Coordinates of C-alpha atoms and ligand atoms in Angstrom, one line a residue:
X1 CA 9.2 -2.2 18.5
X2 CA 10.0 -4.4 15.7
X3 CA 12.6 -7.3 16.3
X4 CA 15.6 -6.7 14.7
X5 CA 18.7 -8.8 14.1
X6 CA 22.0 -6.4 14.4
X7 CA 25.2 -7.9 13.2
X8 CA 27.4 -5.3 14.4
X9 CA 31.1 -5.5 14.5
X10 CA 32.1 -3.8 17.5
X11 CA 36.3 -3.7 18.2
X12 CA 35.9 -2.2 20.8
X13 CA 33.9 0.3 23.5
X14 CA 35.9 3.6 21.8
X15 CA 35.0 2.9 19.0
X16 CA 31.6 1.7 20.1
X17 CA 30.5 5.2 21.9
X18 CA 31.7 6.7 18.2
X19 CA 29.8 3.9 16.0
X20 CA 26.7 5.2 17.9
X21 CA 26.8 9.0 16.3
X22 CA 26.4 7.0 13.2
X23 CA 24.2 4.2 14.1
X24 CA 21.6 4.6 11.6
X25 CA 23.6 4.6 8.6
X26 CA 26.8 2.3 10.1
X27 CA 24.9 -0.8 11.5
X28 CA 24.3 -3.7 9.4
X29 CA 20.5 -4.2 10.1
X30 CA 18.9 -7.6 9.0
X31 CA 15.4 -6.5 7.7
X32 CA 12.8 -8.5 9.8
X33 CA 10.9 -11.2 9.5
X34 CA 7.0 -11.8 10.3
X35 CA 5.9 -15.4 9.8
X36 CA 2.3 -16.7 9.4
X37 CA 0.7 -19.6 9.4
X38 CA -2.9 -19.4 6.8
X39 CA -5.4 -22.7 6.6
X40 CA -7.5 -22.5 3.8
X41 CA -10.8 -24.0 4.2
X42 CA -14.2 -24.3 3.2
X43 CA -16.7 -22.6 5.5
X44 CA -20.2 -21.7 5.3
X45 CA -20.9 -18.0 4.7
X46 CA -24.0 -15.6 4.1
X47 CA -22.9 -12.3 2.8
X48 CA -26.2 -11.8 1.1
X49 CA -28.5 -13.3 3.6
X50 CA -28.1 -16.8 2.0
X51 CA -25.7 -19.5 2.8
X52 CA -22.9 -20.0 0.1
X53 CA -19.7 -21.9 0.4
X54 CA -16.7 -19.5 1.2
X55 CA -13.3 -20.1 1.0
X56 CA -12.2 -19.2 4.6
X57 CA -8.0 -18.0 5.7
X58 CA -7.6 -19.1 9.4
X59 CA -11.6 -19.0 9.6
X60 CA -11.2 -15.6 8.5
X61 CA -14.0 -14.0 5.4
X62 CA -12.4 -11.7 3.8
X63 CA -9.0 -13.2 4.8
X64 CA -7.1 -11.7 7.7
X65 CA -4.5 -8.4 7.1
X66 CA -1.4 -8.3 6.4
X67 CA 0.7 -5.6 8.3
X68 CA 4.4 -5.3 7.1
X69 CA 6.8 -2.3 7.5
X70 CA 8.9 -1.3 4.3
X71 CA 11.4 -3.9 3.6
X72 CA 10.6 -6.8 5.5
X73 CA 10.1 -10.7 4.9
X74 CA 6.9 -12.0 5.1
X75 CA 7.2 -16.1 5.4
X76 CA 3.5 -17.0 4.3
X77 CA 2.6 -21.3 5.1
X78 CA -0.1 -21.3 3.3
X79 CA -2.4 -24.4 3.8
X80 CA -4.3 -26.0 1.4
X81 CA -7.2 -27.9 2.7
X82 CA -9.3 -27.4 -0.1
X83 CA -9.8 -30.6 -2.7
X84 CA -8.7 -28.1 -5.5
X85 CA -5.4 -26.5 -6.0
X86 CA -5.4 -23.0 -4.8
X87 CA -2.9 -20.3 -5.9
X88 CA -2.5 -16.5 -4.1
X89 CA -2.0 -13.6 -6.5
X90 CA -0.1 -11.0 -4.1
X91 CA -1.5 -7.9 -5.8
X92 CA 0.8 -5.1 -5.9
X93 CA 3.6 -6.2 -4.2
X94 CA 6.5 -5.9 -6.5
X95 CA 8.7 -9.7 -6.7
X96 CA 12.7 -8.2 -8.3
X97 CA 14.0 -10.8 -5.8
X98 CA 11.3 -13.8 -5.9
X99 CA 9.4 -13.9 -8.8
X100 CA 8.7 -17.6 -8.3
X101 CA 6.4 -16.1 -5.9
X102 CA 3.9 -13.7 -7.2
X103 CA 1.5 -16.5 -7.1
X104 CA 0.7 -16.0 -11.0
X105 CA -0.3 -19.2 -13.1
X106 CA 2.5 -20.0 -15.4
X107 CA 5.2 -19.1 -13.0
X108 CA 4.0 -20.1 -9.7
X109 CA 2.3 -23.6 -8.9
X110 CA -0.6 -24.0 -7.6
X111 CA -0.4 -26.0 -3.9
X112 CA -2.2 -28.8 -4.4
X113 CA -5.2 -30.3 -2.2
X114 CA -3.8 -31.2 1.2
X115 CA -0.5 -29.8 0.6
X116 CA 1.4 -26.7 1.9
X117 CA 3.6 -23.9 0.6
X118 CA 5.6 -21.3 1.7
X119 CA 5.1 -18.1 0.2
X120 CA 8.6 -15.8 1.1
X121 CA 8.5 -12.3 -0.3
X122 CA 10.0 -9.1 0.5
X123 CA 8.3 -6.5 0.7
X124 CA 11.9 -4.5 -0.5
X125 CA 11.3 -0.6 -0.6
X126 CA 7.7 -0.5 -0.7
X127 CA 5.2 1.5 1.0
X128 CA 1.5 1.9 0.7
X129 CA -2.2 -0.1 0.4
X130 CA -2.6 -3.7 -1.5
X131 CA -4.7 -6.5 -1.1
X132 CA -4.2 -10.3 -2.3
X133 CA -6.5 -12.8 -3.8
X134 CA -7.1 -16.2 -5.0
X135 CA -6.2 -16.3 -8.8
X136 CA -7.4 -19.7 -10.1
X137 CA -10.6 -21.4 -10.6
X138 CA -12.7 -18.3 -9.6
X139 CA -11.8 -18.4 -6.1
X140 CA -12.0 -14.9 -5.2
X141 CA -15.8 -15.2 -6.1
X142 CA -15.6 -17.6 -2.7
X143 CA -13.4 -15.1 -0.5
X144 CA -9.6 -15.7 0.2
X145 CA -8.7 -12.2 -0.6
X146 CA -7.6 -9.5 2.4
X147 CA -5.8 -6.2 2.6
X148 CA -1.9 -5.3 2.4
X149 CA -0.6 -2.4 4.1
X150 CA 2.9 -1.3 4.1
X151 CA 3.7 1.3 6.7
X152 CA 6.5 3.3 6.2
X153 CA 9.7 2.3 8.0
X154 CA 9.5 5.5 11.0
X155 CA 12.4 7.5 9.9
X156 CA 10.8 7.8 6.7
X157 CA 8.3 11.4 6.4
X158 CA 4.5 10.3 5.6
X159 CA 3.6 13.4 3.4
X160 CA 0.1 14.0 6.0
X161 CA -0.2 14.0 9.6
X162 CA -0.8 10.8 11.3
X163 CA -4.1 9.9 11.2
X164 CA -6.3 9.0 14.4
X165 CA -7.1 5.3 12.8
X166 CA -6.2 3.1 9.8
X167 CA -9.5 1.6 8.4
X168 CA -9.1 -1.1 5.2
X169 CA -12.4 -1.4 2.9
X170 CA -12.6 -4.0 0.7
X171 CA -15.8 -3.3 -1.4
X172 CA -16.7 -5.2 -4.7
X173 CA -19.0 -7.2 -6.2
X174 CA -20.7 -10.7 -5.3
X175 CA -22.6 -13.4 -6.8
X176 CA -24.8 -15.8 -5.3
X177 CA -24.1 -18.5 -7.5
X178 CA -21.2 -20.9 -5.9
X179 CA -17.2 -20.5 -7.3
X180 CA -17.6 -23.7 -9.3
X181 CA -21.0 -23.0 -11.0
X182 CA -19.6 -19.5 -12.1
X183 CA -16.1 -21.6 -13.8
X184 CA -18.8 -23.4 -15.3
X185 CA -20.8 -21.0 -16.8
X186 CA -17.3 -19.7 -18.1
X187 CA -15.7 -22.8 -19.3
X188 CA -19.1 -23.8 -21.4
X189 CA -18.9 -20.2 -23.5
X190 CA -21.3 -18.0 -21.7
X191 CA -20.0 -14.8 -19.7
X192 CA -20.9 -14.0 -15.9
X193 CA -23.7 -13.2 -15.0
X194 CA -24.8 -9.5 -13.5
X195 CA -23.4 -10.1 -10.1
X196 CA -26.2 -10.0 -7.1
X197 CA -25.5 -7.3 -4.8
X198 CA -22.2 -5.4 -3.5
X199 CA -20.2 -5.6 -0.5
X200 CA -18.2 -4.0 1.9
X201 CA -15.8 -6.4 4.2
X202 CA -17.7 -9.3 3.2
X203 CA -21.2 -7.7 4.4
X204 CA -23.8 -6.6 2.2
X205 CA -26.4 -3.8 3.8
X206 CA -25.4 -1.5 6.7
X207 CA -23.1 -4.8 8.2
X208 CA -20.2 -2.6 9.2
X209 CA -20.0 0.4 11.4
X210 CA -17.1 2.1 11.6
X211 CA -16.8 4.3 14.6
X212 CA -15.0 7.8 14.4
X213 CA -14.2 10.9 16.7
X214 CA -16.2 13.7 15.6
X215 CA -12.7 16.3 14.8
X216 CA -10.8 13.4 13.7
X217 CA -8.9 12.3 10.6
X218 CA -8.9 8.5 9.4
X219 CA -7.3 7.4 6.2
X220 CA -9.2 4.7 4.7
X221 CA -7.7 2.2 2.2
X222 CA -10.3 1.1 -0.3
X223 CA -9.6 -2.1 -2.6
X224 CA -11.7 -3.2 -5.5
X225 CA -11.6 -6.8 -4.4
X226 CA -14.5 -7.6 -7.0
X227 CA -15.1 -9.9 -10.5
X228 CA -16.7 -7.6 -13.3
X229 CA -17.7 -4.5 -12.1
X230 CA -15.9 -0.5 -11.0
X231 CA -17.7 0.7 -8.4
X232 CA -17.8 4.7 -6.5
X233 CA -17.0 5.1 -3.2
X234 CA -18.3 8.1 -1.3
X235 CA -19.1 9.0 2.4
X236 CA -22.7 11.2 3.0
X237 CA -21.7 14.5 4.2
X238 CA -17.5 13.5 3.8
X239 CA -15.1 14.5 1.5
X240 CA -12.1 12.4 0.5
X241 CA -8.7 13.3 0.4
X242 CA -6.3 11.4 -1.8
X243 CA -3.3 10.3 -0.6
X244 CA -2.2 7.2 -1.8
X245 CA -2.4 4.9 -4.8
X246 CA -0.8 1.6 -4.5
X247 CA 2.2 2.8 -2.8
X248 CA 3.0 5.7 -4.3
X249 CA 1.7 9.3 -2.9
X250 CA -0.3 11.4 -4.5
X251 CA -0.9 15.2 -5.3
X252 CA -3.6 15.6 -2.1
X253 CA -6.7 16.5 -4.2
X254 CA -10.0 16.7 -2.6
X255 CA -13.3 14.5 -4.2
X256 CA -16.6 14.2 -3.1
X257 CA -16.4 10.3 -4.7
X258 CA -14.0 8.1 -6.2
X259 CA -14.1 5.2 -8.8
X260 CA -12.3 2.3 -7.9
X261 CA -11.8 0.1 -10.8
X262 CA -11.3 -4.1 -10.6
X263 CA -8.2 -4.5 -8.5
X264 CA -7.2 -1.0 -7.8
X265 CA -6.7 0.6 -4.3
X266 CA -7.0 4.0 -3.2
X267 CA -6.0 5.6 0.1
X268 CA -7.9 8.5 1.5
X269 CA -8.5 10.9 4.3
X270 CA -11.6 11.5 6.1
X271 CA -12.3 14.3 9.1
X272 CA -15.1 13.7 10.4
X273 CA -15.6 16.9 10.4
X274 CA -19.6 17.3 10.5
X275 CA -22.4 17.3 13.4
X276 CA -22.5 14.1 15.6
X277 CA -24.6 11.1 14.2
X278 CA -24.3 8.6 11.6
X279 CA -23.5 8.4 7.9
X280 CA -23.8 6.4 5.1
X281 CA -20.5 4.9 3.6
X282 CA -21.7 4.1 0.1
X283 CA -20.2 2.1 -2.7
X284 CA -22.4 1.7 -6.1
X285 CA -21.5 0.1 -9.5
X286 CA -20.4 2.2 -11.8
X287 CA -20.7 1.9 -16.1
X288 CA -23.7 -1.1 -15.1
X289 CA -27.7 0.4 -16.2
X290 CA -28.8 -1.7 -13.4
X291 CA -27.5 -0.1 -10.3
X292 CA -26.1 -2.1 -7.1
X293 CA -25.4 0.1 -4.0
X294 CA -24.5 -1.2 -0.4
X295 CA -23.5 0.9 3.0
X296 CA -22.1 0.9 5.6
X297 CA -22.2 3.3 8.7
X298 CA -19.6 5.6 9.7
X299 CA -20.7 6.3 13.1
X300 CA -19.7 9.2 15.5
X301 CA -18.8 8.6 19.0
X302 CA -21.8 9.2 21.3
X303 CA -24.0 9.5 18.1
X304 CA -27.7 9.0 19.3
X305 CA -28.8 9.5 15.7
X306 CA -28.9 6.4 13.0
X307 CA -28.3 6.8 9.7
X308 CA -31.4 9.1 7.7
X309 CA -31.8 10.8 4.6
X310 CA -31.8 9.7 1.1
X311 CA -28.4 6.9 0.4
X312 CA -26.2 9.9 -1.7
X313 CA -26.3 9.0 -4.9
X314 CA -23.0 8.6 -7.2
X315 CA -22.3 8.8 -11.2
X316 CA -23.7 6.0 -12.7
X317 CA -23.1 5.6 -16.6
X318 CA -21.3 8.2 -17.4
X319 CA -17.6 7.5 -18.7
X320 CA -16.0 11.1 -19.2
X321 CA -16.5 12.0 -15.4
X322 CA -14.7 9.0 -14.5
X323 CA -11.6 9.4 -17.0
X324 CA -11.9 13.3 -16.2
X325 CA -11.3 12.4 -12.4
X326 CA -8.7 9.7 -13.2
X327 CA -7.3 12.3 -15.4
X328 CA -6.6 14.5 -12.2
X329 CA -5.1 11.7 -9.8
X330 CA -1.3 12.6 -10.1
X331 CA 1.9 11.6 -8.1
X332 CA 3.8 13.7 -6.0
X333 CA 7.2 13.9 -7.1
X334 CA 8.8 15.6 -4.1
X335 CA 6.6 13.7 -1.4
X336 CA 8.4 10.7 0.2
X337 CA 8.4 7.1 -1.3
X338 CA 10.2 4.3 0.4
X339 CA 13.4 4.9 -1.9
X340 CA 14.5 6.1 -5.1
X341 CA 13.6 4.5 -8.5
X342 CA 16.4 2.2 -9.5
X343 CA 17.6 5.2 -12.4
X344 CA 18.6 6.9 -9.3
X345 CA 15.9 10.0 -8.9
X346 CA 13.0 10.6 -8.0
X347 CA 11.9 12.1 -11.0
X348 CA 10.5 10.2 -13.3
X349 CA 9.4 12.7 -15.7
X350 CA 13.6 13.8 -15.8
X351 CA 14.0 10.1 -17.0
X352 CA 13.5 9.3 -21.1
X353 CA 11.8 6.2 -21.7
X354 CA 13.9 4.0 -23.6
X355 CA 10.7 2.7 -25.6
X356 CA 6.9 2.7 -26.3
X357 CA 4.7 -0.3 -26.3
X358 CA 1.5 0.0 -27.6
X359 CA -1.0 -2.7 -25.8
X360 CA -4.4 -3.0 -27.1
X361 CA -7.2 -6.0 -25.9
X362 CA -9.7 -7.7 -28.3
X363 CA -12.2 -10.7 -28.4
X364 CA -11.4 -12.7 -31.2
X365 CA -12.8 -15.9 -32.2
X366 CA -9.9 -18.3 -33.0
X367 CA -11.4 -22.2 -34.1
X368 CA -14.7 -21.2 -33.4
X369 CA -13.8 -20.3 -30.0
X370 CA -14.1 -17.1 -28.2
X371 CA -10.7 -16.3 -27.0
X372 CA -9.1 -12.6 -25.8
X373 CA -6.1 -11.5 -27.1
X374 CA -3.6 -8.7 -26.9
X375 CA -1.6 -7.2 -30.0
X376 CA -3.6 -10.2 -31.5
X377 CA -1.8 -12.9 -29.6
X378 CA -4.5 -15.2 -27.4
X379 CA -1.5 -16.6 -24.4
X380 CA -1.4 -20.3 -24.8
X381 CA -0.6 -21.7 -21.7
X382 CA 2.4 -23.9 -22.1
X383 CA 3.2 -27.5 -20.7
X384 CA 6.2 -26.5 -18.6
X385 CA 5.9 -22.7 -16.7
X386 CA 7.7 -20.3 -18.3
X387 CA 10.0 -19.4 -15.1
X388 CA 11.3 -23.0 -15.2
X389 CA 11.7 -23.0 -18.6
X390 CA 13.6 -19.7 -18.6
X391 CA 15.7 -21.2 -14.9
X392 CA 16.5 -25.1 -17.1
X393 CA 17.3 -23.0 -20.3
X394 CA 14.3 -25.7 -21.9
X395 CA 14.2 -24.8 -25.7
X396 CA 11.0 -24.8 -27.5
X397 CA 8.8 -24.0 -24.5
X398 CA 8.7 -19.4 -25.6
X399 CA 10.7 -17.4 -27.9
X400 CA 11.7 -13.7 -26.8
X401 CA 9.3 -11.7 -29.2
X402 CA 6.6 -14.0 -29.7
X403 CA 4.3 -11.0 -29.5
X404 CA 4.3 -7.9 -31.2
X405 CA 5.0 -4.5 -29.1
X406 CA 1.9 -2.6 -31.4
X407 CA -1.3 -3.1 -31.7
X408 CA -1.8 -5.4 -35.1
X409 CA -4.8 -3.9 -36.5
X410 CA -7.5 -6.2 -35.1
X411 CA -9.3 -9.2 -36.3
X412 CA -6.0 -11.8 -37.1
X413 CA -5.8 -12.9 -34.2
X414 CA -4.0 -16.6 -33.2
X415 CA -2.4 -18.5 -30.1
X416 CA 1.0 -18.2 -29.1
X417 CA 2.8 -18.3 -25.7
X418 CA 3.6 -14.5 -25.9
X419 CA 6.6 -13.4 -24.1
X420 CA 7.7 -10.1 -24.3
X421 CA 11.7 -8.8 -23.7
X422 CA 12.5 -6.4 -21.4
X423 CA 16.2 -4.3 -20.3
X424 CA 17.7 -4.2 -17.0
X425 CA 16.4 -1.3 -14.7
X426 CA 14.8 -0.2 -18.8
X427 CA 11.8 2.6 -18.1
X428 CA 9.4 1.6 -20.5
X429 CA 6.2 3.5 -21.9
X430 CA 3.4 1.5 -22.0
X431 CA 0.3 2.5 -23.6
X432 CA -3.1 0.6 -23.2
X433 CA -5.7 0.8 -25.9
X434 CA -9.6 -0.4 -25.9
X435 CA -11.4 -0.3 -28.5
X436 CA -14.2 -2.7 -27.1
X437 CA -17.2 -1.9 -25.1
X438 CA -16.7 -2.5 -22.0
X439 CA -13.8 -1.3 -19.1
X440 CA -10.9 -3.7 -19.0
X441 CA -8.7 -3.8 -16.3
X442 CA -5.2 -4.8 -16.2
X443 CA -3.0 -6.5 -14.1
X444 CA 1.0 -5.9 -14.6
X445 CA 2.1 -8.3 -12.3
X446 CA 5.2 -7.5 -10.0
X447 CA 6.1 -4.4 -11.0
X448 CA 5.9 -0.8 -10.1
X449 CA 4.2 1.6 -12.1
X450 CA 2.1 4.4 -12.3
X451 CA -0.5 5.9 -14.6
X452 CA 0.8 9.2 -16.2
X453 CA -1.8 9.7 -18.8
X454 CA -5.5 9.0 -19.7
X455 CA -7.7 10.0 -22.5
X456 CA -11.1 8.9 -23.8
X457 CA -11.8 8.5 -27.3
X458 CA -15.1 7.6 -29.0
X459 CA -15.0 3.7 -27.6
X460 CA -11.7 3.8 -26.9
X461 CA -9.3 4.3 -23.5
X462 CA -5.8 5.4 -24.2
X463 CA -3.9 4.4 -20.5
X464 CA -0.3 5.4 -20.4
X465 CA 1.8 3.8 -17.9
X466 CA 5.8 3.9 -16.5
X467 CA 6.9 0.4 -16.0
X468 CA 10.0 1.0 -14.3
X469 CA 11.8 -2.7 -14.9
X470 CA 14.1 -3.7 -12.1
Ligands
LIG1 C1 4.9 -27.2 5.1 O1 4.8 -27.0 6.5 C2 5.9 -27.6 7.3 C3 5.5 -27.4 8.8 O2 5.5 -26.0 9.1 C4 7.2 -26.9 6.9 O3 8.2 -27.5 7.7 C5 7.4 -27.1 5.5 O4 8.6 -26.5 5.1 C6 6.2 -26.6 4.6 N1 6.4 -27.0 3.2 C7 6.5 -26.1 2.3 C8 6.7 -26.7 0.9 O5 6.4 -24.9 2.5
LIG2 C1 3.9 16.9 -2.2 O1 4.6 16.5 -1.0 C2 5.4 17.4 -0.4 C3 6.2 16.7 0.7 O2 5.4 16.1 1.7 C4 4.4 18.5 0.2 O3 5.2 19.5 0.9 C5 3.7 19.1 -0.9 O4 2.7 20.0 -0.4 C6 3.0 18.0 -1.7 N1 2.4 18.7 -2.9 C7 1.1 18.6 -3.2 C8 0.6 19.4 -4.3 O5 0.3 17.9 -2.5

């Protein structure tokens, strides 16, 4: 059982025995709190057979779990004992009461070497599968990053039967080359290079087994915890059932292998449902003409029989398969969420979007400099962080509007510290646009959304999204 606070204003035992009828809806409940304590440290680790310098939670690569319940307080001490400042993106989790939080650059500081901070976020009527990571300086190519799971609270319905274990995969790319050689490469114009290998829970090549019932179901939450690369998941033999994407349910289709793009996270069912012995668990880079694979084993109970046969293969280059598949991952409407949107229904299609913003990325070169930009506007990071700015009412620091809400036609492209204005509990339509050459990913920080259209162009990925602003 969870501890739980009860301020309950009892008069007197009549009333008491009468209170209890209504208990659940009658009692004032204080949500509850989970405190942890993280050290960040340096620590040797050899995820691809050679020693590299990690960044280590509690000793911990990839950083320890986080297990909340819908709704409750998580009181993070983060630790700095690195001699850089370190900041945690909390990916996912949405920030309407503490956006001084979300552990973004610009509106979160970093802790500074030797210090500590104290992260407090709610995790306020959310469900579902998340992970955080490091978000300055490349960190996350050194570790710091772990999973997030929300359960949902118990009187809640899950829209699938329990499952016989909870198993979090965080798969995604690695490089070799140490955090601060990779900023490097960055900060003297060259791009990243093709990342060395893959891996699953910080262990490249057949390091994990994960050991199943043959009859069985297991949902397993898979997080693209990687740099540059999407990468397919799939089980030899398996199939996958969708159930979740980033806290919200989904229509339960049925896929033989998933893509899981940069920072995305996927929850599906497996029965093991097939002769006892051992599989492969694959994950593979995906839109790359060099290929990276690693596995892992799911392994039955009293399996005598390693893993055999060829690794499954998974697509490879091919980009309409991926949006075709991404094109079928839909939310179910009637299946239970942690609560209501904040227009009151669960039915978001029922709900006219007050607006359409129209988002597309490009690479300019502003002062001889390559610089990215969106809607033509490079983000110029300003002295003083915009949430402080916005809290001290500091003029001259952003202006509302400083970036257009369409696309403006490509190549004049300048810096400005773009801030865009938003409504009070507004749904807005946003619509992503790329019409470079290579997957972007996007991070909209604090909010919740889902995708609710996808189409591929010649070149070009049209994303639609719900931001629902509360
Ligand atoms: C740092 O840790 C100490 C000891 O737990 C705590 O009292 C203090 O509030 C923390 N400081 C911050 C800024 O979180
Ligand atoms: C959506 O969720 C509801 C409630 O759990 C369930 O009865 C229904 O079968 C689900 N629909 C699909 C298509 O998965």
């Amino acid at each position: 059982m969870r501890p739980c606070k009860c301020k309950c204003n009892v008069l007197s035992a009549l009333i008491l025995l009468v209170t209890f009828l209504f208990i659940a809806s009658s009692v004032h409940c204080e949500d509850p709190y989970r405190y942890l304590t993280w050290k960040v440290t340096y620590g040797d680790i050899y995820p691809l057979g050679v020693k590299q310098q990690g960044i280590l939670i509690n000793g911990q690569f990839p950083g320890p779990q986080i297990d909340a319940v819908t709704n409750d307080n998580l009181i993070i001490n983060v630790y700095n004992y690195l001699r850089e400042p370190f900041l945690i993106s909390w990916n996912g989790l949405q920030h309407r009461r503490n956006s001084w939080q979300d552990g973004v650059y610009g509106t979160n500081c970093p802790i500074p070497p030797g210090r500590n901070l104290t992260y407090a976020i709610q995790v306020k009527d959310q469900i579902g599968s998340y992970f955080y990571f490091p978000s300055l300086g490349m960190h996350k190519a050194a570790g710091a990053f772990g999973g997030i799971r929300i359960w949902s609270r118990p009187q809640i319905p899950v829209p699938f039967p329990s499952p016989a274990g909870d198993i979090t995969i965080l798969a995604g790319d690695w490089f070799k080359l140490d955090h601060r050689r990779l900023r490097r490469l960055l900060e003297n114009g060259h791009n990243l290079p093709f990342p060395d290998g893959l891996l699953i829970n910080g262990r490249g090549w057949n390091g994990n087994t994960f050991t199943v019932d043959q009859g069985k179901t297991y949902r397993f939450r898979i997080s693209n915890v990687g740099l540059t690369t999407s990468i397919n998941f799939r089980i030899q033999g398996h199939s996958l059932k969708l159930v979740e994407v980033e806290g919200s349910h989904t229509l339960q289709n049925t896929y033989s292998s998933l893509d899981v793009h940069l920072g995305q996270s996927y929850s599906v069912l497996v029965t093991a449902d097939q002769p006892v012995k051992d599989y492969y668990m694959v994950v593979s880079t995906r839109f790359t003409r060099r290929i990276l694979t690693t596995t892992s084993v799911l392994h039955y109970s009293y399996s005598k029989t390693g893993v055999s046969g060829p690794v499954p293969p998974g697509p490879t280059l091919d980009i309409a398969s991926s949006v075709y598949q991404a094109r079928t991952i839909r939310w179910n409407l009637t299946a239970s969420g942690p609560r209501p949107n904040p227009q009151g229904s669960y039915h978001y299609g029922l709900i006219k979007p007050s607006r359409t913003i129209m988002l597309a990325n490009s690479a300019p070169y502003i002062n001889g400099k390559q610089r990215y930009a969106v809607n033509g506007v490079s983000y110029n990071e300003p002295d003083t962080p915009l949430k402080l700015a916005d809290y001290f009412n500091i003029p001259g620091v952003f202006y509302v509007g400083s970036i257009p809400t369409y696309p403006n036609g490509g190549n004049n492209a300048y810096l400005q510290t773009s801030v865009m204005g938003a409504n009070f509990h507004e749904l807005v339509e946003i619509v992503f646009q790329n019409w470079e050459d290579s997957v972007q990913s996007w991070h909209i920080d604090g909010y919740s959304f889902f995708v609710v259209g996808y189409a591929l162009f010649i070149h070009m990925y049209l994303i639609y999204f719900f931001l629902s602003v509360c």
